[in-house]
PDB file of C-alpha atoms in Angstrom:
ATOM      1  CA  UNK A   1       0.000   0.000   0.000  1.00 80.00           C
ATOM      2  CA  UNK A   2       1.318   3.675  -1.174  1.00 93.00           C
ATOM      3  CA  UNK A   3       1.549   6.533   1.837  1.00 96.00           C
ATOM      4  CA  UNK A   4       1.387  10.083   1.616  1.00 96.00           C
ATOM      5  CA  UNK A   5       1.522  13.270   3.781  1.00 97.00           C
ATOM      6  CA  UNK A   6      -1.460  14.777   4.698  1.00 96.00           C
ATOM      7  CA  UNK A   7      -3.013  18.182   4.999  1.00 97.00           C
ATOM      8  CA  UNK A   8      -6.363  18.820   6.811  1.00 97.00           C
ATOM      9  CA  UNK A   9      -7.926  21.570   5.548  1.00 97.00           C
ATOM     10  CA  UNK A  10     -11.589  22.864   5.688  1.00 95.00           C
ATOM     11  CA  UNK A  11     -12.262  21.123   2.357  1.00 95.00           C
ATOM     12  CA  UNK A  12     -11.251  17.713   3.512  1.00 95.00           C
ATOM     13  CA  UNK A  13     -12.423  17.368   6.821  1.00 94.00           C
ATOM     14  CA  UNK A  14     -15.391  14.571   5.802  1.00 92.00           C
ATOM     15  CA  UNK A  15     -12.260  12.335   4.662  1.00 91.00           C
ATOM     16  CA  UNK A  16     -10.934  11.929   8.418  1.00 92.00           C
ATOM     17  CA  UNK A  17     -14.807  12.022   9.952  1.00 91.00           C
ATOM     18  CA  UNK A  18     -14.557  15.078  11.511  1.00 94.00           C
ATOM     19  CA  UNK A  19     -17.363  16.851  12.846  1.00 93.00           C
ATOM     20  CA  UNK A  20     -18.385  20.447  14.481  1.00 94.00           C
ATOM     21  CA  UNK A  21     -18.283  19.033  18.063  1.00 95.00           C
ATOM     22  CA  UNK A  22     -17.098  19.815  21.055  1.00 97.00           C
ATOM     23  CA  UNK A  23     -15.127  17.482  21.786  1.00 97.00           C
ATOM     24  CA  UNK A  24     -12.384  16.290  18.707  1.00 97.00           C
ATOM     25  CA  UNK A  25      -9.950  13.182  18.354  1.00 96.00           C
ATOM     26  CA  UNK A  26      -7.910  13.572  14.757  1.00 96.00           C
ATOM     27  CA  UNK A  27      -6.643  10.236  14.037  1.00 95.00           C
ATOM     28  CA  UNK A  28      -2.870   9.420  12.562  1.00 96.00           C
ATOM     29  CA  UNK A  29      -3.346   8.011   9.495  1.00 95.00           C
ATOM     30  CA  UNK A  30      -6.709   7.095   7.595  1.00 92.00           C
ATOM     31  CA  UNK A  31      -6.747   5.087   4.748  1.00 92.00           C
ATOM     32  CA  UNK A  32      -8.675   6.230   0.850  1.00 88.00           C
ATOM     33  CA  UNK A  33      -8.320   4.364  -2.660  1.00 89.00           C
ATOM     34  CA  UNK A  34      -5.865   2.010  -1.091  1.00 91.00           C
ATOM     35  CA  UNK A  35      -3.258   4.936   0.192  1.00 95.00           C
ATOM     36  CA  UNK A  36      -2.602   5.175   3.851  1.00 95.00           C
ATOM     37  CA  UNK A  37      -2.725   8.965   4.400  1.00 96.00           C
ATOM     38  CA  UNK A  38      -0.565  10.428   7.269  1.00 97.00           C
ATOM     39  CA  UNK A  39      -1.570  13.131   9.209  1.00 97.00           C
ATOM     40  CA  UNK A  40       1.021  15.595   8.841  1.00 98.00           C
ATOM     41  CA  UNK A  41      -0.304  19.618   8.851  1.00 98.00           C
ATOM     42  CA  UNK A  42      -2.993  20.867  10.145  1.00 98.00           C
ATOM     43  CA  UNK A  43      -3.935  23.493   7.333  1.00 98.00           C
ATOM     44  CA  UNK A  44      -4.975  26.978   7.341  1.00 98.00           C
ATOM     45  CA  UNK A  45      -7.687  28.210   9.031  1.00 98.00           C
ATOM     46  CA  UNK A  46      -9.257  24.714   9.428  1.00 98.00           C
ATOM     47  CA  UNK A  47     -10.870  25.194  12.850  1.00 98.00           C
ATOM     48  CA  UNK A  48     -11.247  28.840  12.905  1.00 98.00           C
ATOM     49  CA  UNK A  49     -14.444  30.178  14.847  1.00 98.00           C
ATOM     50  CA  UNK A  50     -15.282  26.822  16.032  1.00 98.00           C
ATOM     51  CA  UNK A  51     -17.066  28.170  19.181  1.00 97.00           C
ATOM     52  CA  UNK A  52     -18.388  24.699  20.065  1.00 97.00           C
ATOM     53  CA  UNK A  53     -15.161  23.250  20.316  1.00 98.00           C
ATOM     54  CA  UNK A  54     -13.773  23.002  23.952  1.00 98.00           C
ATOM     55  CA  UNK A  55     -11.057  20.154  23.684  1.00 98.00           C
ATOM     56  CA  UNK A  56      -8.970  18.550  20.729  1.00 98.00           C
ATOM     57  CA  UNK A  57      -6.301  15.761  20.629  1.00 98.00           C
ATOM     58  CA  UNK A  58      -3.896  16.022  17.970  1.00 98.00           C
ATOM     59  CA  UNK A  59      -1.731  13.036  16.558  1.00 97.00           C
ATOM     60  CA  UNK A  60       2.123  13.036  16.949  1.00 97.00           C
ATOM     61  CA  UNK A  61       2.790  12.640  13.468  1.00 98.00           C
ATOM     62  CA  UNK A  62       1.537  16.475  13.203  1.00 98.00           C
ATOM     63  CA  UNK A  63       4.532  18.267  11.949  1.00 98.00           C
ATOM     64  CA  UNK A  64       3.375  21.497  10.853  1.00 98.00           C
ATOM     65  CA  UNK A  65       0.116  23.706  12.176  1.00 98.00           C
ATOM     66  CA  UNK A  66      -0.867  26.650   9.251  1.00 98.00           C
ATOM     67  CA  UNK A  67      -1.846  30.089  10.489  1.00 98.00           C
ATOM     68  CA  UNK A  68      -5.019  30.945  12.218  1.00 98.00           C
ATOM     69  CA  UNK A  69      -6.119  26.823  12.665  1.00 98.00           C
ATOM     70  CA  UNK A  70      -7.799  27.731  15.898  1.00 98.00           C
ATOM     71  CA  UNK A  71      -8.359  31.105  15.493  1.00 98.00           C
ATOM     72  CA  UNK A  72     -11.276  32.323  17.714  1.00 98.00           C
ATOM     73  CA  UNK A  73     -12.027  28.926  19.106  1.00 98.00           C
ATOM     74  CA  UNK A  74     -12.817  30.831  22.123  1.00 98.00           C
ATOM     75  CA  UNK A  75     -14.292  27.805  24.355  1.00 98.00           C
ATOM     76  CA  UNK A  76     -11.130  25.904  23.682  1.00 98.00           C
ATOM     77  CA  UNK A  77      -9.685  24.402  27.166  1.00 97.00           C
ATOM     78  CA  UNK A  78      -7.348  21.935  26.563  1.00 97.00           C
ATOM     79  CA  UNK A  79      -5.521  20.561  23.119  1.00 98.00           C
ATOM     80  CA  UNK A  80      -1.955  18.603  23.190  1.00 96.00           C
ATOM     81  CA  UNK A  81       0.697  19.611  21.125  1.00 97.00           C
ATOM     82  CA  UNK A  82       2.135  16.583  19.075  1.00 97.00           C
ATOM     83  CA  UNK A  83       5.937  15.789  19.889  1.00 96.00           C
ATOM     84  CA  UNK A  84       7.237  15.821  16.602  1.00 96.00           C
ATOM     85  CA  UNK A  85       5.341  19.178  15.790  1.00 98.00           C
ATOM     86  CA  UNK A  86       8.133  20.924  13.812  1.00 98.00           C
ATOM     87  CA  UNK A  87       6.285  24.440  13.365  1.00 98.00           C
ATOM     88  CA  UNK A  88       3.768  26.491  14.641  1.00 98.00           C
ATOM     89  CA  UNK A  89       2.736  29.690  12.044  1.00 98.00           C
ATOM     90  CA  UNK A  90       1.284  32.919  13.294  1.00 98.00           C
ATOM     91  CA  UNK A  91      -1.960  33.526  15.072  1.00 98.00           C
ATOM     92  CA  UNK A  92      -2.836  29.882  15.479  1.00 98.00           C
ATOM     93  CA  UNK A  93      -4.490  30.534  19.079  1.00 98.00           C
ATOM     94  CA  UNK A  94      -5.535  34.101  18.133  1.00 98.00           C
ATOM     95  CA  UNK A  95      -8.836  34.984  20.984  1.00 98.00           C
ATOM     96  CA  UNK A  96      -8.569  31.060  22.389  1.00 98.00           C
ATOM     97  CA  UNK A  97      -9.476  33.218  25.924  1.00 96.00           C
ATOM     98  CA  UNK A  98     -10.004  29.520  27.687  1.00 97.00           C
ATOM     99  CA  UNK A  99      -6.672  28.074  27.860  1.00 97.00           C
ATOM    100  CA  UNK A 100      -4.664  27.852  30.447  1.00 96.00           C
ATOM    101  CA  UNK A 101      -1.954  25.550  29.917  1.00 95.00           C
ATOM    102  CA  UNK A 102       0.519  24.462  26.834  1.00 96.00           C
ATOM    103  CA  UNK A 103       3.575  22.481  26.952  1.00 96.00           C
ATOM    104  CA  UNK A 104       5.649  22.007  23.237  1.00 97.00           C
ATOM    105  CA  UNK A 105       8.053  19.206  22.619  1.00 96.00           C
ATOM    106  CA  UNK A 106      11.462  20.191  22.292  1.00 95.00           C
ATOM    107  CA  UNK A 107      11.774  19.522  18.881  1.00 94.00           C
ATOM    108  CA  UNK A 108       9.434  22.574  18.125  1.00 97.00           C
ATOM    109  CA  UNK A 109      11.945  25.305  16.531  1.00 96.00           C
ATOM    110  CA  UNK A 110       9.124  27.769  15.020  1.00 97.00           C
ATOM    111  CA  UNK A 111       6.417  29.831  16.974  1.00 98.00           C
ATOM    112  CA  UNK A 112       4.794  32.513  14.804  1.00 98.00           C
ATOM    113  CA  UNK A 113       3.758  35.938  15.013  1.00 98.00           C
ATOM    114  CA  UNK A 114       0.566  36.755  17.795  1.00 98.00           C
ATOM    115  CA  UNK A 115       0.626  32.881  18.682  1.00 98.00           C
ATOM    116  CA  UNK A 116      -1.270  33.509  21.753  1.00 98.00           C
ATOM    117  CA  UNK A 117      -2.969  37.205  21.458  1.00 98.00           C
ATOM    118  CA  UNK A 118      -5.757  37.661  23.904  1.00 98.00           C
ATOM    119  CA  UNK A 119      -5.633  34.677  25.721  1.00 98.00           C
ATOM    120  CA  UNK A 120      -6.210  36.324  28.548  1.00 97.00           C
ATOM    121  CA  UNK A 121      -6.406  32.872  30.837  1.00 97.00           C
ATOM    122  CA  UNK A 122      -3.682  31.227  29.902  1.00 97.00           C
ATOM    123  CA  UNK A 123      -1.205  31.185  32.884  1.00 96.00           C
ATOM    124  CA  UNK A 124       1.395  28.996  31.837  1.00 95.00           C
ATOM    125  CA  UNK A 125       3.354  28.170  28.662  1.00 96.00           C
ATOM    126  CA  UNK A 126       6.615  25.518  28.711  1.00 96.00           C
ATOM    127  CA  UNK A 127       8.654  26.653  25.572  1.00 96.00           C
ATOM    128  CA  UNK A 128      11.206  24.335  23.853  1.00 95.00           C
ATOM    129  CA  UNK A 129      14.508  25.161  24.649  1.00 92.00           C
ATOM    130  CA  UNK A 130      15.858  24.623  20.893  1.00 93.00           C
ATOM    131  CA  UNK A 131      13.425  27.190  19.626  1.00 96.00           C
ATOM    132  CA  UNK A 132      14.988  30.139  17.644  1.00 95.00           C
ATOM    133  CA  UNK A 133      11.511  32.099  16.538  1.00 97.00           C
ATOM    134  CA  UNK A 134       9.751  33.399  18.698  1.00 97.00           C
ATOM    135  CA  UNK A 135       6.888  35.918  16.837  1.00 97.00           C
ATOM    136  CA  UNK A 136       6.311  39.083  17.667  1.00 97.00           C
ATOM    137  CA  UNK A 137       3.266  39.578  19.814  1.00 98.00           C
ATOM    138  CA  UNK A 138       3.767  36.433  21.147  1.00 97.00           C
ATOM    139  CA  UNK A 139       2.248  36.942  24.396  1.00 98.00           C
ATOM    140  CA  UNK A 140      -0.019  40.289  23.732  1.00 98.00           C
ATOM    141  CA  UNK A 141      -2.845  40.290  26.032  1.00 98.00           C
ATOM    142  CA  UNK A 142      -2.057  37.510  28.135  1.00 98.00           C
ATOM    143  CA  UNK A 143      -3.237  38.781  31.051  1.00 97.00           C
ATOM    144  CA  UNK A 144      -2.627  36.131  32.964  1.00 97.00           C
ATOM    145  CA  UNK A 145       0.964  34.988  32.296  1.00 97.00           C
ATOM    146  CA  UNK A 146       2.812  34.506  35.647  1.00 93.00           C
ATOM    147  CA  UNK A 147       5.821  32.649  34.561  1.00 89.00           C
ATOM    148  CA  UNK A 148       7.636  32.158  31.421  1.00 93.00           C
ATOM    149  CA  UNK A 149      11.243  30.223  30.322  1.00 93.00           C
ATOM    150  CA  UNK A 150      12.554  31.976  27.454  1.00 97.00           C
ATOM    151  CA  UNK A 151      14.216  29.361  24.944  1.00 96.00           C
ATOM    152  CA  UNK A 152      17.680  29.260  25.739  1.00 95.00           C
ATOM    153  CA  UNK A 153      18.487  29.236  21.179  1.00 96.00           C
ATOM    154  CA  UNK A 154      16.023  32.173  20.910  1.00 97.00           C
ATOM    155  CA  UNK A 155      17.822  34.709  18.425  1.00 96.00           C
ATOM    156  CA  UNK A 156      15.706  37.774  18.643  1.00 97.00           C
ATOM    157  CA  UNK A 157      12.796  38.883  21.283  1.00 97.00           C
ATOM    158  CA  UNK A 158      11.014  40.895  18.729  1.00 98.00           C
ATOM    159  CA  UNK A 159       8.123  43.710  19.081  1.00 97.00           C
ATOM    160  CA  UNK A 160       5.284  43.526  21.549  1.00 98.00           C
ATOM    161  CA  UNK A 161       6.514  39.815  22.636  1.00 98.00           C
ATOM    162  CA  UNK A 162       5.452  40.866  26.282  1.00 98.00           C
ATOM    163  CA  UNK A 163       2.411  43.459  25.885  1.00 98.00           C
ATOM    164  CA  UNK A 164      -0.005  43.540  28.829  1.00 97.00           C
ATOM    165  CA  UNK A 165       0.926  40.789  30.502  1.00 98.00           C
ATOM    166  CA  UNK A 166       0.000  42.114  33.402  1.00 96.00           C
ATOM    167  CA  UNK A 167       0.755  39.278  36.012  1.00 97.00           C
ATOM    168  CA  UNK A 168       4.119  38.706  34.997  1.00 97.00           C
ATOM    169  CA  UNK A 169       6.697  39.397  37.324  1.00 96.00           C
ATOM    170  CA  UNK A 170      10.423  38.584  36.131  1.00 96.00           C
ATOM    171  CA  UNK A 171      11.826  37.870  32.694  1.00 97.00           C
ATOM    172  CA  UNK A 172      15.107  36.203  31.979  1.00 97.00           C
ATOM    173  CA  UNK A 173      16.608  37.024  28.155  1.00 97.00           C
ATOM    174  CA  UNK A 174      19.327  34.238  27.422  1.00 97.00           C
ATOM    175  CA  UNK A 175      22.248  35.033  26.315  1.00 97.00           C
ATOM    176  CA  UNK A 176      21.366  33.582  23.006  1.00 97.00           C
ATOM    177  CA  UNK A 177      19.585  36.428  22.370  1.00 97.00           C
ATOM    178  CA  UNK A 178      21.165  39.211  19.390  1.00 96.00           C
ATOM    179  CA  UNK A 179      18.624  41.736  19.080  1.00 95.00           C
ATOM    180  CA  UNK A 180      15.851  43.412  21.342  1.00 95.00           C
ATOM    181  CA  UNK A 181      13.023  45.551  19.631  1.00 95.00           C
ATOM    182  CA  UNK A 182      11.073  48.357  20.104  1.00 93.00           C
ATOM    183  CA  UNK A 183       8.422  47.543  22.549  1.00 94.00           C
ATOM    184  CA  UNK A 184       9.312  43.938  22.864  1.00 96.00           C
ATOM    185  CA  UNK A 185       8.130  44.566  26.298  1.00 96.00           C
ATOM    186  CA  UNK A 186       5.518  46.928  26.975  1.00 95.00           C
ATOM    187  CA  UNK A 187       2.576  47.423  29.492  1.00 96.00           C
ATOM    188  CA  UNK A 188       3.499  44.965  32.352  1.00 96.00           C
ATOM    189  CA  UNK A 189       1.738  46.343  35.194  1.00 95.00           C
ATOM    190  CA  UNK A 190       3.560  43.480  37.835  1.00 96.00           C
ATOM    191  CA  UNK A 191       7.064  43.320  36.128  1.00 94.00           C
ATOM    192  CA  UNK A 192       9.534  43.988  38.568  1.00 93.00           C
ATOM    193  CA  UNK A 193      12.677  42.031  37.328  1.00 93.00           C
ATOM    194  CA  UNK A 194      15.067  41.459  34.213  1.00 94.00           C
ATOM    195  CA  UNK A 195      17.514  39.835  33.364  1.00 95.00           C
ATOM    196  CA  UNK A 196      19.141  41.561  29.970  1.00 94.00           C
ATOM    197  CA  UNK A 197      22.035  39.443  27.352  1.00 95.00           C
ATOM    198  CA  UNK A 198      25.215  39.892  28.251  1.00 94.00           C
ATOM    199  CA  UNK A 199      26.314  41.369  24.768  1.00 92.00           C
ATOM    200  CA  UNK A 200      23.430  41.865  22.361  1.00 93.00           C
ATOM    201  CA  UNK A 201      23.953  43.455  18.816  1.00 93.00           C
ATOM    202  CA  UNK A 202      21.377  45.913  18.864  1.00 91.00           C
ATOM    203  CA  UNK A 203      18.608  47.274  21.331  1.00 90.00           C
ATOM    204  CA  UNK A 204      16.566  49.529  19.955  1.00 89.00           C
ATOM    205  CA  UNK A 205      14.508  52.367  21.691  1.00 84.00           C
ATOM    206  CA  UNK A 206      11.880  51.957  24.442  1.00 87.00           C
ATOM    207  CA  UNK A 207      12.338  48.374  24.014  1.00 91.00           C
ATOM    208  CA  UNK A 208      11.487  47.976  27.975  1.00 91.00           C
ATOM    209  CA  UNK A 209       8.584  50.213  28.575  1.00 90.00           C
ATOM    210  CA  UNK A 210       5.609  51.387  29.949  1.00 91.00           C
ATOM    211  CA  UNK A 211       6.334  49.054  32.831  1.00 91.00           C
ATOM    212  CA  UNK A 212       5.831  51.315  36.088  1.00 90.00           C
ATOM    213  CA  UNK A 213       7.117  48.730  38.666  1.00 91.00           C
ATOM    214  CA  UNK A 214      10.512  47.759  37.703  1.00 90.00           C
ATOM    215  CA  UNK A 215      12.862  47.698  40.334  1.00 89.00           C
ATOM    216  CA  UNK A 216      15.539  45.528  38.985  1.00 90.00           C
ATOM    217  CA  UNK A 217      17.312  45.188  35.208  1.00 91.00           C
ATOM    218  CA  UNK A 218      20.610  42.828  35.411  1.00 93.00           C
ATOM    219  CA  UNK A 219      22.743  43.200  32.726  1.00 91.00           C
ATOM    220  CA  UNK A 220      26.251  41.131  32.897  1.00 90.00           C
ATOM    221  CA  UNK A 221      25.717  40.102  36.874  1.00 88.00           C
ATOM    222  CA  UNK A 222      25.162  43.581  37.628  1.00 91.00           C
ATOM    223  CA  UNK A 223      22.106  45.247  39.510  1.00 89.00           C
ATOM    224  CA  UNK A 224      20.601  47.746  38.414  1.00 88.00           C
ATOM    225  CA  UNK A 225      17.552  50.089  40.249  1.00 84.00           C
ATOM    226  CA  UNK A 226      17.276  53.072  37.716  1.00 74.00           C
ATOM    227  CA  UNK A 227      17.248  53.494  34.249  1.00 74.00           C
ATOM    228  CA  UNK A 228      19.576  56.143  34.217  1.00 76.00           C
ATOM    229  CA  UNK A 229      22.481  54.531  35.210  1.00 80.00           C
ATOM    230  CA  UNK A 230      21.574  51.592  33.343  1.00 83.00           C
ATOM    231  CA  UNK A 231      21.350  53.828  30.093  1.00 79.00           C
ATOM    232  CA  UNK A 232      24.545  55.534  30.415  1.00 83.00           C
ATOM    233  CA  UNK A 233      26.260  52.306  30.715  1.00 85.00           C
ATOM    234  CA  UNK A 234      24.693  50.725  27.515  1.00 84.00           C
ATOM    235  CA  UNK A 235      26.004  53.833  26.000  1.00 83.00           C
ATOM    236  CA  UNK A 236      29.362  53.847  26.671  1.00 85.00           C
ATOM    237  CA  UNK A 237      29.096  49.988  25.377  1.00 85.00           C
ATOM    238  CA  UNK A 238      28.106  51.293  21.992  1.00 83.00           C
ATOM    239  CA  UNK A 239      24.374  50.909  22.657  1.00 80.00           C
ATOM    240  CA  UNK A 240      22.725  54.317  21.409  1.00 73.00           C
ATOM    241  CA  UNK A 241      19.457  53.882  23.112  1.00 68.00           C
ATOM    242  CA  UNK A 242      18.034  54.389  26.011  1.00 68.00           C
ATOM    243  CA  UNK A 243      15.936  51.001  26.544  1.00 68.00           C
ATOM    244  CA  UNK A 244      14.634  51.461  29.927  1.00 60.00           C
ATOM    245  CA  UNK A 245      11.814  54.017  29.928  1.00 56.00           C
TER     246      UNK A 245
END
């Protein structure tokens, strides 16, 4: 018998017996005109605005989920996040306001633009450590973030990655970090600790602000409690902003 990859899309879905319902099980493989099919993306869009859906069990041999698949699914609670998921495009849990929790395997290098905007009860998210993307506006409106573990092979922490999160208290950058944005983090009402790269190649302007209760920015084992002296040191180490505002 022949295999092939897979795609679910919103054009297919009869093929693998799915049904609007709140409660989803996608299998591995399914077999059609004597080809084993193997579950392998979850396409575009393909569960957007599914308000009746509340929980959904994906297959491991999901490598790839498309942008927007669960896109205003806003009674979604719980899903599981295959291990050998590869890549995760933007906006895939755009408005999903009902979860909580997400783990991703560690084989997970990809995690697009606005992944999580406005999931504003999700509390807890275990990020792979391999990851190098991380999308900007990650993390917008998660209003309920306490804790986060930055990647330790994330390259850049790009624009509104932390934007009203506003139960967050401390963020560690790695080290593997080159590059901080504009805004990368912005409106944290509870931040009071970071911890900056020892020796990124750029930081651009206002890239920490809006965040009222900082006490604390590290920066190469040293403490820091204002933003002036913090600035005038990035400055004389070739920085030209000021990033703390």
């Amino acid at each position: 018998m022949k295999t092939k990859l897979f795609t679910l899309t919103k054009n297919n879905l009869d093929l693998v017996n799915i049904k609007r319902t709140s409660n989803i099980i996608i299998p591995k493989s399914f077999i059609y005109n004597d080809t084993e099919f193997i579950l392998h993306t979850i396409g575009f869009e393909v569960f957007s605005g599914w308000k009746e859906l509340k929980s959904i069990i994906l297959p491991n041999t999901i490598k790839i989920i498309e942008p927007k698949a669960f896109m205003d699914c806003i009674n979604l609670k719980t899903i599981n996040i295959p291990q050998g998921l590869e890549k995760i495009e933007e906006k895939v849990f755009w408005n999903c306001e009902r979860l909580k929790n997400l783990t991703f395997p560690e084989n997970t290098r990809y995690l697009g633009d606005y992944l999580f905007f406005n999931c504003k009860r999700l509390e807890t998210v275990n990020l792979p450590k391999r990851c190098k993307y991380l999308g900007g506006g990650t993390f917008t409106y998660c209003e309920n973030l306490k804790t986060i573990n930055l990647p330790e092979d994330l390259k850049h922490l790009r624009s509104y990655t932390f934007d009203n999160c506003k139960k967050i208290s401390e963020i560690i950058i790695p080290n593997s970090v080159s590059g901080i944005e504009e805004n990368a983090i912005t409106k944290c009402l509870s931040l009071n600790e970071i911890t900056l790269p020892d020796e990124p190649e750029y930081i651009e302007s206002f890239a920490i602000n809006n965040c009222p209760n900082i006490k604390n920015i590290i920066w190469k084992d040293f403490l820091y409690k204002h933003p002036s002296r913090l600035n005038i040191d990035l400055k004389k180490a070739g920085y030209t902003c000021d990033i703390w505002q």
